[in-house]
């Protein structure tokens, strides 16, 4: 397993590298101190399985960092690490294609469990964000909307299932359109059907609903 850690603090990267050795005996950890360095690395190798990205890096706003890394490594599972757990940042990260949002204050055991979930095509959100959904209005835009854990995909076409698969894997609309050789307008139409089937109102809720319902794609 090949993991890329993107963080501007060398000591944090080293500590993370040491912890990640517990994830798999064959784990290989590569480190980058900036998004630009990671983009340069992408031109040489595309064999990265998981990327751990600090959203708050010098020279990049949060969403730009996520977008840039996602574009550079379209097949890797992208996980955001952050010292903040604001609902807006979590929503931004998941909506941009991240498969998980892990606070830097997370214990090693929880972080490893979160990464194992993500490697199994799951989605990880911090527990306090899930709990806050019941009382915090801003979080409503993320996950407050109740989802049907028994939702069915029977009404979806094969193409719509493909769109959902790529959505769960974090692909933005442009990449979905390219992968399926369809227009972005068609992607949006299919997403509308997917949202309806999952009882979701947006991409973030759809990912969360799929995870809650146990929907998995290889």
Short mmCIF file of C-alpha atoms in Angstrom, two decimals:
data_model
loop_
_atom_site.label_atom_id
_atom_site.label_comp_id
_atom_site.label_asym_id
_atom_site.label_seq_id
_atom_site.Cartn_x
_atom_site.Cartn_y
_atom_site.Cartn_z
CA UNK A 1 0.00 0.00 0.00
CA UNK A 2 1.36 3.41 -1.00
CA UNK A 3 0.39 6.48 1.03
CA UNK A 4 1.22 10.11 0.30
CA UNK A 5 1.27 12.57 3.21
CA UNK A 6 1.00 16.26 2.30
CA UNK A 7 1.68 18.57 5.24
CA UNK A 8 4.01 21.50 5.77
CA UNK A 9 5.18 20.36 9.22
CA UNK A 10 8.04 17.88 9.00
CA UNK A 11 7.65 16.55 12.55
CA UNK A 12 3.95 15.86 12.02
CA UNK A 13 4.70 14.01 8.77
CA UNK A 14 7.32 11.89 10.50
CA UNK A 15 4.98 11.03 13.35
CA UNK A 16 2.26 10.10 10.89
CA UNK A 17 4.67 7.96 8.89
CA UNK A 18 5.59 6.03 12.02
CA UNK A 19 1.92 5.50 12.95
CA UNK A 20 0.97 4.38 9.44
CA UNK A 21 3.37 1.46 9.65
CA UNK A 22 0.71 -0.17 11.85
CA UNK A 23 -1.82 -0.02 9.02
CA UNK A 24 -0.14 -2.60 6.82
CA UNK A 25 3.19 -4.42 6.84
CA UNK A 26 3.74 -3.46 3.22
CA UNK A 27 2.87 0.24 3.64
CA UNK A 28 5.12 2.75 1.91
CA UNK A 29 4.85 6.40 2.94
CA UNK A 30 5.92 9.30 0.71
CA UNK A 31 6.03 12.83 2.09
CA UNK A 32 5.45 16.22 0.48
CA UNK A 33 5.55 19.61 2.17
CA UNK A 34 3.25 21.40 -0.26
CA UNK A 35 0.60 20.88 -2.91
CA UNK A 36 3.04 22.04 -5.56
CA UNK A 37 5.54 19.38 -4.53
CA UNK A 38 2.81 16.75 -4.66
CA UNK A 39 1.77 17.91 -8.14
CA UNK A 40 5.36 17.54 -9.35
CA UNK A 41 5.50 14.05 -7.88
CA UNK A 42 2.29 13.13 -9.73
CA UNK A 43 4.06 13.55 -13.06
CA UNK A 44 6.43 10.74 -12.05
CA UNK A 45 4.07 8.30 -10.37
CA UNK A 46 0.36 7.52 -10.19
CA UNK A 47 0.57 4.47 -7.94
CA UNK A 48 -0.58 6.23 -4.76
CA UNK A 49 -3.44 4.45 -2.98
CA UNK A 50 -4.25 6.97 -0.23
CA UNK A 51 -3.46 10.66 0.21
CA UNK A 52 -3.54 12.37 3.60
CA UNK A 53 -3.80 16.11 2.99
CA UNK A 54 -3.65 19.04 5.37
CA UNK A 55 -6.14 21.53 3.91
CA UNK A 56 -4.39 24.52 5.49
CA UNK A 57 -1.18 24.84 3.51
CA UNK A 58 0.72 28.04 2.66
CA UNK A 59 -0.22 29.50 -0.72
CA UNK A 60 -3.47 27.55 -1.15
CA UNK A 61 -6.98 28.05 0.19
CA UNK A 62 -8.68 24.92 1.48
CA UNK A 63 -10.85 24.10 -1.52
CA UNK A 64 -8.05 24.85 -3.99
CA UNK A 65 -5.74 22.44 -2.18
CA UNK A 66 -8.30 19.64 -2.26
CA UNK A 67 -9.16 20.27 -5.92
CA UNK A 68 -5.52 20.41 -7.01
CA UNK A 69 -4.58 17.17 -5.27
CA UNK A 70 -7.72 15.42 -6.50
CA UNK A 71 -6.92 16.40 -10.08
CA UNK A 72 -3.27 15.35 -9.74
CA UNK A 73 -4.18 11.92 -8.29
CA UNK A 74 -7.67 11.08 -9.62
CA UNK A 75 -7.50 7.39 -8.67
CA UNK A 76 -6.25 7.81 -5.10
CA UNK A 77 -8.49 7.94 -2.03
CA UNK A 78 -8.15 11.46 -0.67
CA UNK A 79 -8.43 12.03 3.08
CA UNK A 80 -8.33 15.47 4.67
CA UNK A 81 -6.45 16.02 7.91
CA UNK A 82 -7.19 19.23 9.77
CA UNK A 83 -6.85 20.96 13.08
CA UNK A 84 -10.39 22.29 12.60
CA UNK A 85 -13.72 20.49 12.53
CA UNK A 86 -16.09 23.23 11.41
CA UNK A 87 -19.12 21.92 9.49
CA UNK A 88 -18.32 24.22 6.57
CA UNK A 89 -14.84 22.75 6.14
CA UNK A 90 -16.12 19.18 6.42
CA UNK A 91 -18.83 19.90 3.85
CA UNK A 92 -16.29 21.57 1.58
CA UNK A 93 -13.87 18.64 1.77
CA UNK A 94 -16.43 15.89 1.16
CA UNK A 95 -18.15 17.90 -1.55
CA UNK A 96 -14.80 18.32 -3.32
CA UNK A 97 -14.22 14.58 -3.38
CA UNK A 98 -12.53 13.66 -0.11
CA UNK A 99 -13.37 10.20 1.24
CA UNK A 100 -12.89 11.27 4.82
CA UNK A 101 -12.20 14.15 7.19
CA UNK A 102 -9.97 13.29 10.14
CA UNK A 103 -9.16 15.87 12.84
CA UNK A 104 -5.49 16.05 13.78
CA UNK A 105 -6.52 15.58 17.41
CA UNK A 106 -7.81 12.09 16.59
CA UNK A 107 -6.14 9.26 18.50
CA UNK A 108 -3.90 6.89 16.53
CA UNK A 109 -6.32 3.97 17.00
CA UNK A 110 -9.30 5.96 15.69
CA UNK A 111 -7.30 7.34 12.78
CA UNK A 112 -6.19 3.85 11.75
CA UNK A 113 -9.78 2.60 12.01
CA UNK A 114 -10.95 5.54 9.88
CA UNK A 115 -8.36 4.74 7.22
CA UNK A 116 -9.37 1.07 7.17
CA UNK A 117 -13.00 2.16 6.66
CA UNK A 118 -11.97 4.43 3.78
CA UNK A 119 -9.87 1.67 2.20
CA UNK A 120 -13.02 -0.48 2.25
CA UNK A 121 -14.76 2.25 0.20
CA UNK A 122 -16.43 3.80 3.23
CA UNK A 123 -16.70 7.45 4.21
CA UNK A 124 -15.35 8.75 7.52
CA UNK A 125 -16.68 11.85 9.28
CA UNK A 126 -15.68 12.89 12.82
CA UNK A 127 -18.08 11.83 15.55
CA UNK A 128 -18.56 15.35 16.92
CA UNK A 129 -19.72 16.53 13.51
CA UNK A 130 -22.29 13.73 13.37
CA UNK A 131 -23.54 14.56 16.85
CA UNK A 132 -23.59 18.29 16.18
CA UNK A 133 -25.99 17.73 13.31
CA UNK A 134 -28.84 17.50 15.81
CA UNK A 135 -28.24 20.94 17.30
CA UNK A 136 -26.17 23.03 14.90
CA UNK A 137 -27.92 24.82 12.05
CA UNK A 138 -24.80 25.14 9.84
CA UNK A 139 -24.32 21.39 9.95
CA UNK A 140 -27.75 21.02 8.42
CA UNK A 141 -26.16 21.73 5.07
CA UNK A 142 -23.89 18.75 5.63
CA UNK A 143 -25.71 15.86 7.25
CA UNK A 144 -28.69 16.96 9.33
CA UNK A 145 -31.17 15.72 6.75
CA UNK A 146 -32.43 12.31 7.81
CA UNK A 147 -31.58 9.58 5.33
CA UNK A 148 -33.42 6.34 4.71
CA UNK A 149 -31.11 3.50 5.73
CA UNK A 150 -33.34 1.13 3.73
CA UNK A 151 -33.19 3.17 0.54
CA UNK A 152 -33.12 1.13 -2.65
CA UNK A 153 -31.23 1.61 -5.88
CA UNK A 154 -33.70 -0.52 -7.85
CA UNK A 155 -35.17 2.51 -9.58
CA UNK A 156 -31.79 3.68 -10.86
CA UNK A 157 -30.54 2.88 -14.34
CA UNK A 158 -27.17 1.24 -14.90
CA UNK A 159 -25.75 4.62 -15.94
CA UNK A 160 -27.07 6.27 -12.79
CA UNK A 161 -25.49 3.52 -10.70
CA UNK A 162 -22.18 4.26 -12.42
CA UNK A 163 -22.60 7.92 -11.57
CA UNK A 164 -23.27 7.00 -7.93
CA UNK A 165 -20.21 4.72 -7.87
CA UNK A 166 -17.98 7.55 -9.06
CA UNK A 167 -19.65 9.99 -6.68
CA UNK A 168 -18.94 7.70 -3.71
CA UNK A 169 -15.33 7.45 -4.87
CA UNK A 170 -15.09 11.22 -4.72
CA UNK A 171 -15.16 12.11 -8.42
CA UNK A 172 -16.29 15.66 -9.28
CA UNK A 173 -18.82 16.17 -12.07
CA UNK A 174 -16.18 16.91 -14.70
CA UNK A 175 -14.35 13.65 -14.03
CA UNK A 176 -17.62 11.66 -14.01
CA UNK A 177 -18.47 13.14 -17.40
CA UNK A 178 -15.04 12.20 -18.77
CA UNK A 179 -15.08 8.68 -17.33
CA UNK A 180 -18.55 7.91 -18.68
CA UNK A 181 -18.14 9.90 -21.91
CA UNK A 182 -21.22 12.03 -21.28
CA UNK A 183 -21.84 15.75 -20.88
CA UNK A 184 -21.76 17.51 -17.52
CA UNK A 185 -25.41 18.46 -17.96
CA UNK A 186 -26.24 14.76 -18.26
CA UNK A 187 -24.21 14.06 -15.13
CA UNK A 188 -26.27 16.63 -13.24
CA UNK A 189 -29.47 15.02 -14.49
CA UNK A 190 -28.32 11.60 -13.30
CA UNK A 191 -27.27 13.05 -9.95
CA UNK A 192 -30.77 14.42 -9.47
CA UNK A 193 -32.15 10.89 -9.85
CA UNK A 194 -29.49 9.53 -7.48
CA UNK A 195 -30.27 12.17 -4.86
CA UNK A 196 -33.98 11.33 -5.07
CA UNK A 197 -33.32 7.61 -4.64
CA UNK A 198 -31.14 8.25 -1.58
CA UNK A 199 -33.39 10.92 -0.09
CA UNK A 200 -30.49 13.36 -0.31
CA UNK A 201 -30.36 17.03 -1.27
CA UNK A 202 -26.73 17.35 -2.35
CA UNK A 203 -23.52 15.41 -3.02
CA UNK A 204 -22.44 15.38 0.61
CA UNK A 205 -25.76 14.01 1.84
CA UNK A 206 -25.72 11.43 -0.95
CA UNK A 207 -22.30 10.14 0.10
CA UNK A 208 -23.39 10.05 3.73
CA UNK A 209 -26.70 8.35 2.86
CA UNK A 210 -24.90 5.70 0.81
CA UNK A 211 -22.51 5.03 3.68
CA UNK A 212 -25.38 4.78 6.20
CA UNK A 213 -27.27 2.41 3.91
CA UNK A 214 -24.22 0.18 3.46
CA UNK A 215 -24.03 0.82 -0.28
CA UNK A 216 -20.60 -0.23 -1.57
CA UNK A 217 -18.99 -0.45 -4.97
CA UNK A 218 -15.76 -2.26 -5.82
#
